[in-house]
Amino acid sequence: MSSVLSQASLKLHARVADQIGLAIVRGDFKPGDALPPEVQLCEMLGVSRTAMREAVRALAAKGLIDSRPKRGTLVRGAEHWNHLDPDILRWTVEVTDTETYLKKLFQLRRATEPEAAALAAIAATEVDQERMTKAYQAMVDAGADNEKWVEADLAFHKSIYLATHNEFFWPIGQMFGVALRQMFAFLAQGSHRPRAVIEHGDLLRAIIERKPAMARAAALTLLGNATHDVDKISQTDFSGGV
């Protein structure tokens, strides 16, 4: 019985953190603003002080707020947030317009993915290569199924970051599991798949053949054409000056 209660409490404080966190990311509370007092928040959200305190601790761990005695709970600036945190990513996706969101993601991918591919070509084990190959084959087999295509595409790119065997790249790969889903779903609307299959195959081959320069170039080609595809679908320039 106590285990059931603890799980219910966990879900409750997670829901409370979700409501407050989304409000902060949306800008309902500005940096430096104090959140309403604990009692008021409990009344507003209909929860106990225990659940509220757990939620506040979770949000503080994500860098969204700073809670101190006599000062209250203050909202921190976005530069302090853990933007790789899955919840913060999810909230950001919910409140950011598609144009800005995709533009920033392309900037990040250009800065990291070609080098991750080159490192993977050097460090990938047989297990890594098998994981990438399996994800690539799933893309080929997805056919016209958008959902299967997106899942396979996400798995392929995540596997590249894991194959670097550099733990500082791993969080970026994990983040893309959340952050790139919207981008890949958006691209799935286009007619680029035959070319994308070839480009992903070229990238996979370069990594398996342990050719870092070729892997880097293949990643850049893939990203360049993906940028063009998004631009074509949305009539928006996502080059970002990079």
PDB file of C-alpha atoms in Angstrom:
ATOM      1  CA  MET A   1       0.000   0.000   0.000  1.00  0.00           C
ATOM      2  CA  SER A   2       2.790   2.444   0.880  1.00  0.00           C
ATOM      3  CA  SER A   3       4.455   1.717  -2.459  1.00  0.00           C
ATOM      4  CA  VAL A   4       1.246   2.643  -4.302  1.00  0.00           C
ATOM      5  CA  LEU A   5       0.976   5.854  -2.303  1.00  0.00           C
ATOM      6  CA  SER A   6       4.585   6.812  -3.000  1.00  0.00           C
ATOM      7  CA  GLN A   7       4.055   6.253  -6.749  1.00  0.00           C
ATOM      8  CA  ALA A   8       0.921   8.403  -6.658  1.00  0.00           C
ATOM      9  CA  SER A   9       2.846  11.127  -4.831  1.00  0.00           C
ATOM     10  CA  LEU A  10       5.633  10.924  -7.410  1.00  0.00           C
ATOM     11  CA  LYS A  11       3.204  11.319 -10.283  1.00  0.00           C
ATOM     12  CA  LEU A  12       1.494  14.225  -8.516  1.00  0.00           C
ATOM     13  CA  HIS A  13       4.663  16.210  -7.885  1.00  0.00           C
ATOM     14  CA  ALA A  14       5.750  15.537 -11.484  1.00  0.00           C
ATOM     15  CA  ARG A  15       2.455  16.969 -12.741  1.00  0.00           C
ATOM     16  CA  VAL A  16       2.879  20.024 -10.517  1.00  0.00           C
ATOM     17  CA  ALA A  17       6.444  20.528 -11.769  1.00  0.00           C
ATOM     18  CA  ASP A  18       5.145  20.186 -15.317  1.00  0.00           C
ATOM     19  CA  GLN A  19       2.563  22.942 -14.840  1.00  0.00           C
ATOM     20  CA  ILE A  20       4.938  25.373 -13.164  1.00  0.00           C
ATOM     21  CA  GLY A  21       7.876  24.557 -15.448  1.00  0.00           C
ATOM     22  CA  LEU A  22       5.801  25.083 -18.582  1.00  0.00           C
ATOM     23  CA  ALA A  23       4.575  28.424 -17.214  1.00  0.00           C
ATOM     24  CA  ILE A  24       8.161  29.542 -16.597  1.00  0.00           C
ATOM     25  CA  VAL A  25       9.408  28.476 -20.044  1.00  0.00           C
ATOM     26  CA  ARG A  26       6.355  30.122 -21.637  1.00  0.00           C
ATOM     27  CA  GLY A  27       7.297  33.383 -19.930  1.00  0.00           C
ATOM     28  CA  ASP A  28       4.381  33.665 -17.518  1.00  0.00           C
ATOM     29  CA  PHE A  29       7.055  34.262 -14.885  1.00  0.00           C
ATOM     30  CA  LYS A  30      10.022  36.409 -15.868  1.00  0.00           C
ATOM     31  CA  PRO A  31      13.630  36.047 -14.629  1.00  0.00           C
ATOM     32  CA  GLY A  32      13.846  37.526 -11.159  1.00  0.00           C
ATOM     33  CA  ASP A  33      10.122  37.123 -10.503  1.00  0.00           C
ATOM     34  CA  ALA A  34       9.138  35.422  -7.282  1.00  0.00           C
ATOM     35  CA  LEU A  35       6.738  32.524  -7.526  1.00  0.00           C
ATOM     36  CA  PRO A  36       3.603  32.860  -5.392  1.00  0.00           C
ATOM     37  CA  PRO A  37       4.042  31.684  -1.781  1.00  0.00           C
ATOM     38  CA  GLU A  38       3.885  27.951  -1.188  1.00  0.00           C
ATOM     39  CA  VAL A  39       0.474  28.085   0.474  1.00  0.00           C
ATOM     40  CA  GLN A  40      -0.966  30.046  -2.431  1.00  0.00           C
ATOM     41  CA  LEU A  41       0.521  27.684  -5.015  1.00  0.00           C
ATOM     42  CA  CYS A  42      -0.899  24.691  -3.136  1.00  0.00           C
ATOM     43  CA  GLU A  43      -4.337  26.262  -3.165  1.00  0.00           C
ATOM     44  CA  MET A  44      -4.076  27.238  -6.829  1.00  0.00           C
ATOM     45  CA  LEU A  45      -3.068  23.742  -7.934  1.00  0.00           C
ATOM     46  CA  GLY A  46      -4.974  21.794  -5.312  1.00  0.00           C
ATOM     47  CA  VAL A  47      -1.999  19.851  -3.980  1.00  0.00           C
ATOM     48  CA  SER A  48      -0.312  19.220  -0.650  1.00  0.00           C
ATOM     49  CA  ARG A  49       2.770  21.035   0.595  1.00  0.00           C
ATOM     50  CA  THR A  50       4.721  17.788   0.269  1.00  0.00           C
ATOM     51  CA  ALA A  51       3.956  17.522  -3.452  1.00  0.00           C
ATOM     52  CA  MET A  52       4.694  21.215  -3.965  1.00  0.00           C
ATOM     53  CA  ARG A  53       8.062  21.010  -2.210  1.00  0.00           C
ATOM     54  CA  GLU A  54       9.054  17.982  -4.297  1.00  0.00           C
ATOM     55  CA  ALA A  55       8.065  19.866  -7.443  1.00  0.00           C
ATOM     56  CA  VAL A  56      10.067  22.922  -6.396  1.00  0.00           C
ATOM     57  CA  ARG A  57      13.118  20.745  -5.733  1.00  0.00           C
ATOM     58  CA  ALA A  58      12.782  19.170  -9.181  1.00  0.00           C
ATOM     59  CA  LEU A  59      12.526  22.556 -10.900  1.00  0.00           C
ATOM     60  CA  ALA A  60      15.505  23.859  -8.934  1.00  0.00           C
ATOM     61  CA  ALA A  61      17.552  20.861 -10.083  1.00  0.00           C
ATOM     62  CA  LYS A  62      16.714  21.778 -13.680  1.00  0.00           C
ATOM     63  CA  GLY A  63      18.003  25.318 -13.068  1.00  0.00           C
ATOM     64  CA  LEU A  64      14.632  27.029 -13.530  1.00  0.00           C
ATOM     65  CA  ILE A  65      14.274  28.424 -10.038  1.00  0.00           C
ATOM     66  CA  ASP A  66      16.313  29.263  -6.983  1.00  0.00           C
ATOM     67  CA  SER A  67      14.622  28.778  -3.632  1.00  0.00           C
ATOM     68  CA  ARG A  68      16.203  30.303  -0.526  1.00  0.00           C
ATOM     69  CA  PRO A  69      14.995  31.139   2.977  1.00  0.00           C
ATOM     70  CA  LYS A  70      13.691  34.710   3.398  1.00  0.00           C
ATOM     71  CA  ARG A  71      14.031  35.360  -0.341  1.00  0.00           C
ATOM     72  CA  GLY A  72      11.311  33.079  -1.600  1.00  0.00           C
ATOM     73  CA  THR A  73      11.474  31.124  -4.837  1.00  0.00           C
ATOM     74  CA  LEU A  74      12.861  33.190  -7.714  1.00  0.00           C
ATOM     75  CA  VAL A  75      12.783  32.389 -11.418  1.00  0.00           C
ATOM     76  CA  ARG A  76      16.241  32.152 -12.962  1.00  0.00           C
ATOM     77  CA  GLY A  77      17.273  33.410 -16.382  1.00  0.00           C
ATOM     78  CA  ALA A  78      17.262  30.967 -19.292  1.00  0.00           C
ATOM     79  CA  GLU A  79      21.062  30.905 -19.322  1.00  0.00           C
ATOM     80  CA  HIS A  80      20.905  28.914 -16.057  1.00  0.00           C
ATOM     81  CA  TRP A  81      18.456  26.274 -17.301  1.00  0.00           C
ATOM     82  CA  ASN A  82      19.548  22.777 -18.205  1.00  0.00           C
ATOM     83  CA  HIS A  83      18.432  22.912 -21.833  1.00  0.00           C
ATOM     84  CA  LEU A  84      19.370  19.264 -22.363  1.00  0.00           C
ATOM     85  CA  ASP A  85      16.818  18.198 -19.759  1.00  0.00           C
ATOM     86  CA  PRO A  86      13.987  16.247 -21.476  1.00  0.00           C
ATOM     87  CA  ASP A  87      11.261  18.180 -19.648  1.00  0.00           C
ATOM     88  CA  ILE A  88      12.721  21.571 -20.537  1.00  0.00           C
ATOM     89  CA  LEU A  89      13.093  20.423 -24.143  1.00  0.00           C
ATOM     90  CA  ARG A  90       9.474  19.304 -24.204  1.00  0.00           C
ATOM     91  CA  TRP A  91       8.255  22.597 -22.733  1.00  0.00           C
ATOM     92  CA  THR A  92      10.389  24.546 -25.192  1.00  0.00           C
ATOM     93  CA  VAL A  93       8.906  22.620 -28.105  1.00  0.00           C
ATOM     94  CA  GLU A  94       5.407  23.448 -26.837  1.00  0.00           C
ATOM     95  CA  VAL A  95       5.939  27.196 -26.563  1.00  0.00           C
ATOM     96  CA  THR A  96       8.428  28.037 -29.337  1.00  0.00           C
ATOM     97  CA  ASP A  97       7.260  28.831 -32.850  1.00  0.00           C
ATOM     98  CA  THR A  98       8.304  26.233 -35.419  1.00  0.00           C
ATOM     99  CA  GLU A  99      10.496  28.597 -37.447  1.00  0.00           C
ATOM    100  CA  THR A 100      12.678  29.617 -34.504  1.00  0.00           C
ATOM    101  CA  TYR A 101      12.789  26.094 -33.106  1.00  0.00           C
ATOM    102  CA  LEU A 102      13.947  24.446 -36.329  1.00  0.00           C
ATOM    103  CA  LYS A 103      16.472  27.179 -37.066  1.00  0.00           C
ATOM    104  CA  LYS A 104      18.169  26.690 -33.695  1.00  0.00           C
ATOM    105  CA  LEU A 105      18.175  22.920 -34.075  1.00  0.00           C
ATOM    106  CA  PHE A 106      19.863  23.130 -37.465  1.00  0.00           C
ATOM    107  CA  GLN A 107      22.512  25.414 -35.975  1.00  0.00           C
ATOM    108  CA  LEU A 108      23.192  22.857 -33.228  1.00  0.00           C
ATOM    109  CA  ARG A 109      23.277  19.930 -35.642  1.00  0.00           C
ATOM    110  CA  ARG A 110      25.762  21.698 -37.925  1.00  0.00           C
ATOM    111  CA  ALA A 111      27.985  22.417 -34.947  1.00  0.00           C
ATOM    112  CA  THR A 112      27.993  18.856 -33.580  1.00  0.00           C
ATOM    113  CA  GLU A 113      26.847  16.167 -35.987  1.00  0.00           C
ATOM    114  CA  PRO A 114      29.649  16.249 -38.603  1.00  0.00           C
ATOM    115  CA  GLU A 115      32.271  15.958 -35.874  1.00  0.00           C
ATOM    116  CA  ALA A 116      30.274  13.255 -34.088  1.00  0.00           C
ATOM    117  CA  ALA A 117      30.191  11.310 -37.365  1.00  0.00           C
ATOM    118  CA  ALA A 118      33.960  11.681 -37.791  1.00  0.00           C
ATOM    119  CA  LEU A 119      34.568  10.500 -34.224  1.00  0.00           C
ATOM    120  CA  ALA A 120      32.191   7.583 -34.723  1.00  0.00           C
ATOM    121  CA  ALA A 121      34.212   6.527 -37.755  1.00  0.00           C
ATOM    122  CA  ILE A 122      37.216   6.251 -35.456  1.00  0.00           C
ATOM    123  CA  ALA A 123      35.668   4.880 -32.259  1.00  0.00           C
ATOM    124  CA  ALA A 124      32.623   2.811 -33.275  1.00  0.00           C
ATOM    125  CA  THR A 125      32.653  -0.796 -32.105  1.00  0.00           C
ATOM    126  CA  GLU A 126      30.993  -3.696 -33.905  1.00  0.00           C
ATOM    127  CA  VAL A 127      28.011  -3.264 -31.581  1.00  0.00           C
ATOM    128  CA  ASP A 128      27.770   0.422 -32.552  1.00  0.00           C
ATOM    129  CA  GLN A 129      27.965  -0.444 -36.232  1.00  0.00           C
ATOM    130  CA  GLU A 130      25.271  -3.074 -35.850  1.00  0.00           C
ATOM    131  CA  ARG A 131      23.033  -0.570 -34.050  1.00  0.00           C
ATOM    132  CA  MET A 132      23.482   1.995 -36.830  1.00  0.00           C
ATOM    133  CA  THR A 133      22.937  -0.592 -39.529  1.00  0.00           C
ATOM    134  CA  LYS A 134      19.746  -1.813 -37.879  1.00  0.00           C
ATOM    135  CA  ALA A 135      18.402   1.754 -37.614  1.00  0.00           C
ATOM    136  CA  TYR A 136      19.313   2.441 -41.237  1.00  0.00           C
ATOM    137  CA  GLN A 137      17.569  -0.725 -42.401  1.00  0.00           C
ATOM    138  CA  ALA A 138      14.489   0.315 -40.451  1.00  0.00           C
ATOM    139  CA  MET A 139      14.498   3.574 -42.424  1.00  0.00           C
ATOM    140  CA  VAL A 140      14.669   1.618 -45.676  1.00  0.00           C
ATOM    141  CA  ASP A 141      11.873  -0.694 -44.544  1.00  0.00           C
ATOM    142  CA  ALA A 142       9.629   2.134 -43.298  1.00  0.00           C
ATOM    143  CA  GLY A 143       8.320   2.827 -46.773  1.00  0.00           C
ATOM    144  CA  ALA A 144       5.534   5.398 -46.639  1.00  0.00           C
ATOM    145  CA  ASP A 145       4.949   4.935 -42.911  1.00  0.00           C
ATOM    146  CA  ASN A 146       5.853   8.345 -41.452  1.00  0.00           C
ATOM    147  CA  GLU A 147       5.908   7.193 -37.848  1.00  0.00           C
ATOM    148  CA  LYS A 148       8.259   4.279 -38.511  1.00  0.00           C
ATOM    149  CA  TRP A 149      10.475   6.522 -40.639  1.00  0.00           C
ATOM    150  CA  VAL A 150      10.779   9.130 -37.895  1.00  0.00           C
ATOM    151  CA  GLU A 151      11.565   6.539 -35.209  1.00  0.00           C
ATOM    152  CA  ALA A 152      14.221   4.896 -37.363  1.00  0.00           C
ATOM    153  CA  ASP A 153      15.755   8.256 -38.352  1.00  0.00           C
ATOM    154  CA  LEU A 154      15.958   9.298 -34.707  1.00  0.00           C
ATOM    155  CA  ALA A 155      17.550   5.986 -33.739  1.00  0.00           C
ATOM    156  CA  PHE A 156      20.131   6.327 -36.534  1.00  0.00           C
ATOM    157  CA  HIS A 157      21.302   9.778 -35.504  1.00  0.00           C
ATOM    158  CA  LYS A 158      21.289   8.930 -31.807  1.00  0.00           C
ATOM    159  CA  SER A 159      23.468   5.898 -32.538  1.00  0.00           C
ATOM    160  CA  ILE A 160      26.090   8.150 -34.137  1.00  0.00           C
ATOM    161  CA  TYR A 161      26.476  10.195 -30.963  1.00  0.00           C
ATOM    162  CA  LEU A 162      26.692   7.044 -28.849  1.00  0.00           C
ATOM    163  CA  ALA A 163      29.334   5.623 -31.206  1.00  0.00           C
ATOM    164  CA  THR A 164      31.692   8.530 -30.466  1.00  0.00           C
ATOM    165  CA  HIS A 165      32.347   6.923 -27.061  1.00  0.00           C
ATOM    166  CA  ASN A 166      32.687  10.487 -25.805  1.00  0.00           C
ATOM    167  CA  GLU A 167      30.308  10.986 -22.894  1.00  0.00           C
ATOM    168  CA  PHE A 168      30.097  14.713 -23.605  1.00  0.00           C
ATOM    169  CA  PHE A 169      28.412  13.942 -26.935  1.00  0.00           C
ATOM    170  CA  TRP A 170      25.942  11.463 -25.432  1.00  0.00           C
ATOM    171  CA  PRO A 171      23.576  14.028 -23.865  1.00  0.00           C
ATOM    172  CA  ILE A 172      23.215  15.700 -27.263  1.00  0.00           C
ATOM    173  CA  GLY A 173      22.256  12.394 -28.823  1.00  0.00           C
ATOM    174  CA  GLN A 174      19.792  11.753 -25.999  1.00  0.00           C
ATOM    175  CA  MET A 175      18.380  15.246 -26.385  1.00  0.00           C
ATOM    176  CA  PHE A 176      17.734  14.722 -30.081  1.00  0.00           C
ATOM    177  CA  GLY A 177      15.382  11.887 -29.183  1.00  0.00           C
ATOM    178  CA  VAL A 178      13.046  14.626 -27.984  1.00  0.00           C
ATOM    179  CA  ALA A 179      14.167  17.698 -29.904  1.00  0.00           C
ATOM    180  CA  LEU A 180      14.457  16.245 -33.411  1.00  0.00           C
ATOM    181  CA  ARG A 181      11.148  14.414 -33.399  1.00  0.00           C
ATOM    182  CA  GLN A 182       9.288  17.524 -34.563  1.00  0.00           C
ATOM    183  CA  MET A 183      11.905  18.276 -37.215  1.00  0.00           C
ATOM    184  CA  PHE A 184      11.870  14.749 -38.619  1.00  0.00           C
ATOM    185  CA  ALA A 185       8.066  14.613 -38.563  1.00  0.00           C
ATOM    186  CA  PHE A 186       8.097  17.913 -40.453  1.00  0.00           C
ATOM    187  CA  LEU A 187      10.534  16.541 -43.050  1.00  0.00           C
ATOM    188  CA  ALA A 188       8.452  13.408 -43.435  1.00  0.00           C
ATOM    189  CA  GLN A 189       5.911  15.572 -45.268  1.00  0.00           C
ATOM    190  CA  GLY A 190       8.320  16.042 -48.158  1.00  0.00           C
ATOM    191  CA  SER A 191       9.355  13.800 -51.046  1.00  0.00           C
ATOM    192  CA  HIS A 192      13.024  13.643 -50.096  1.00  0.00           C
ATOM    193  CA  ARG A 193      13.127  10.071 -48.774  1.00  0.00           C
ATOM    194  CA  PRO A 194      14.797   8.332 -51.737  1.00  0.00           C
ATOM    195  CA  ARG A 195      17.669  10.817 -51.603  1.00  0.00           C
ATOM    196  CA  ALA A 196      17.755  10.740 -47.776  1.00  0.00           C
ATOM    197  CA  VAL A 197      18.079   6.945 -47.822  1.00  0.00           C
ATOM    198  CA  ILE A 198      21.110   7.257 -50.108  1.00  0.00           C
ATOM    199  CA  GLU A 199      22.664   9.998 -47.941  1.00  0.00           C
ATOM    200  CA  HIS A 200      22.173   8.056 -44.714  1.00  0.00           C
ATOM    201  CA  GLY A 201      23.649   5.014 -46.439  1.00  0.00           C
ATOM    202  CA  ASP A 202      26.710   7.029 -47.496  1.00  0.00           C
ATOM    203  CA  LEU A 203      27.151   8.241 -43.918  1.00  0.00           C
ATOM    204  CA  LEU A 204      26.792   4.739 -42.507  1.00  0.00           C
ATOM    205  CA  ARG A 205      29.288   3.347 -45.010  1.00  0.00           C
ATOM    206  CA  ALA A 206      31.863   6.013 -44.187  1.00  0.00           C
ATOM    207  CA  ILE A 207      31.575   5.251 -40.464  1.00  0.00           C
ATOM    208  CA  ILE A 208      31.799   1.471 -40.945  1.00  0.00           C
ATOM    209  CA  GLU A 209      34.772   1.864 -43.297  1.00  0.00           C
ATOM    210  CA  ARG A 210      36.438   4.097 -40.680  1.00  0.00           C
ATOM    211  CA  LYS A 211      36.856   7.116 -42.925  1.00  0.00           C
ATOM    212  CA  PRO A 212      36.439  10.186 -40.646  1.00  0.00           C
ATOM    213  CA  ALA A 213      36.809  12.834 -43.363  1.00  0.00           C
ATOM    214  CA  MET A 214      34.275  11.076 -45.566  1.00  0.00           C
ATOM    215  CA  ALA A 215      31.889  10.684 -42.622  1.00  0.00           C
ATOM    216  CA  ARG A 216      32.174  14.379 -41.797  1.00  0.00           C
ATOM    217  CA  ALA A 217      31.512  15.324 -45.425  1.00  0.00           C
ATOM    218  CA  ALA A 218      28.560  12.934 -45.656  1.00  0.00           C
ATOM    219  CA  ALA A 219      27.008  14.428 -42.525  1.00  0.00           C
ATOM    220  CA  LEU A 220      27.420  17.944 -43.910  1.00  0.00           C
ATOM    221  CA  THR A 221      25.805  16.913 -47.193  1.00  0.00           C
ATOM    222  CA  LEU A 222      22.898  15.309 -45.377  1.00  0.00           C
ATOM    223  CA  LEU A 223      22.363  18.384 -43.194  1.00  0.00           C
ATOM    224  CA  GLY A 224      22.642  20.769 -46.127  1.00  0.00           C
ATOM    225  CA  ASN A 225      19.982  18.948 -48.092  1.00  0.00           C
ATOM    226  CA  ALA A 226      17.758  18.589 -45.020  1.00  0.00           C
ATOM    227  CA  THR A 227      17.963  22.359 -44.596  1.00  0.00           C
ATOM    228  CA  HIS A 228      16.909  22.788 -48.207  1.00  0.00           C
ATOM    229  CA  ASP A 229      14.015  20.360 -47.728  1.00  0.00           C
ATOM    230  CA  VAL A 230      12.682  22.215 -44.697  1.00  0.00           C
ATOM    231  CA  ASP A 231      13.062  25.506 -46.558  1.00  0.00           C
ATOM    232  CA  LYS A 232      11.162  24.054 -49.511  1.00  0.00           C
ATOM    233  CA  ILE A 233       8.354  22.663 -47.360  1.00  0.00           C
ATOM    234  CA  SER A 234       7.924  25.763 -45.204  1.00  0.00           C
ATOM    235  CA  GLN A 235       9.275  28.493 -47.525  1.00  0.00           C
ATOM    236  CA  THR A 236      11.439  29.610 -44.589  1.00  0.00           C
ATOM    237  CA  ASP A 237      15.190  30.215 -44.632  1.00  0.00           C
ATOM    238  CA  PHE A 238      16.759  28.036 -41.931  1.00  0.00           C
ATOM    239  CA  SER A 239      20.375  28.613 -42.927  1.00  0.00           C
ATOM    240  CA  GLY A 240      20.839  30.760 -39.803  1.00  0.00           C
ATOM    241  CA  GLY A 241      23.922  32.374 -41.283  1.00  0.00           C
ATOM    242  CA  VAL A 242      25.998  29.292 -40.395  1.00  0.00           C
TER     243      VAL A 242
END
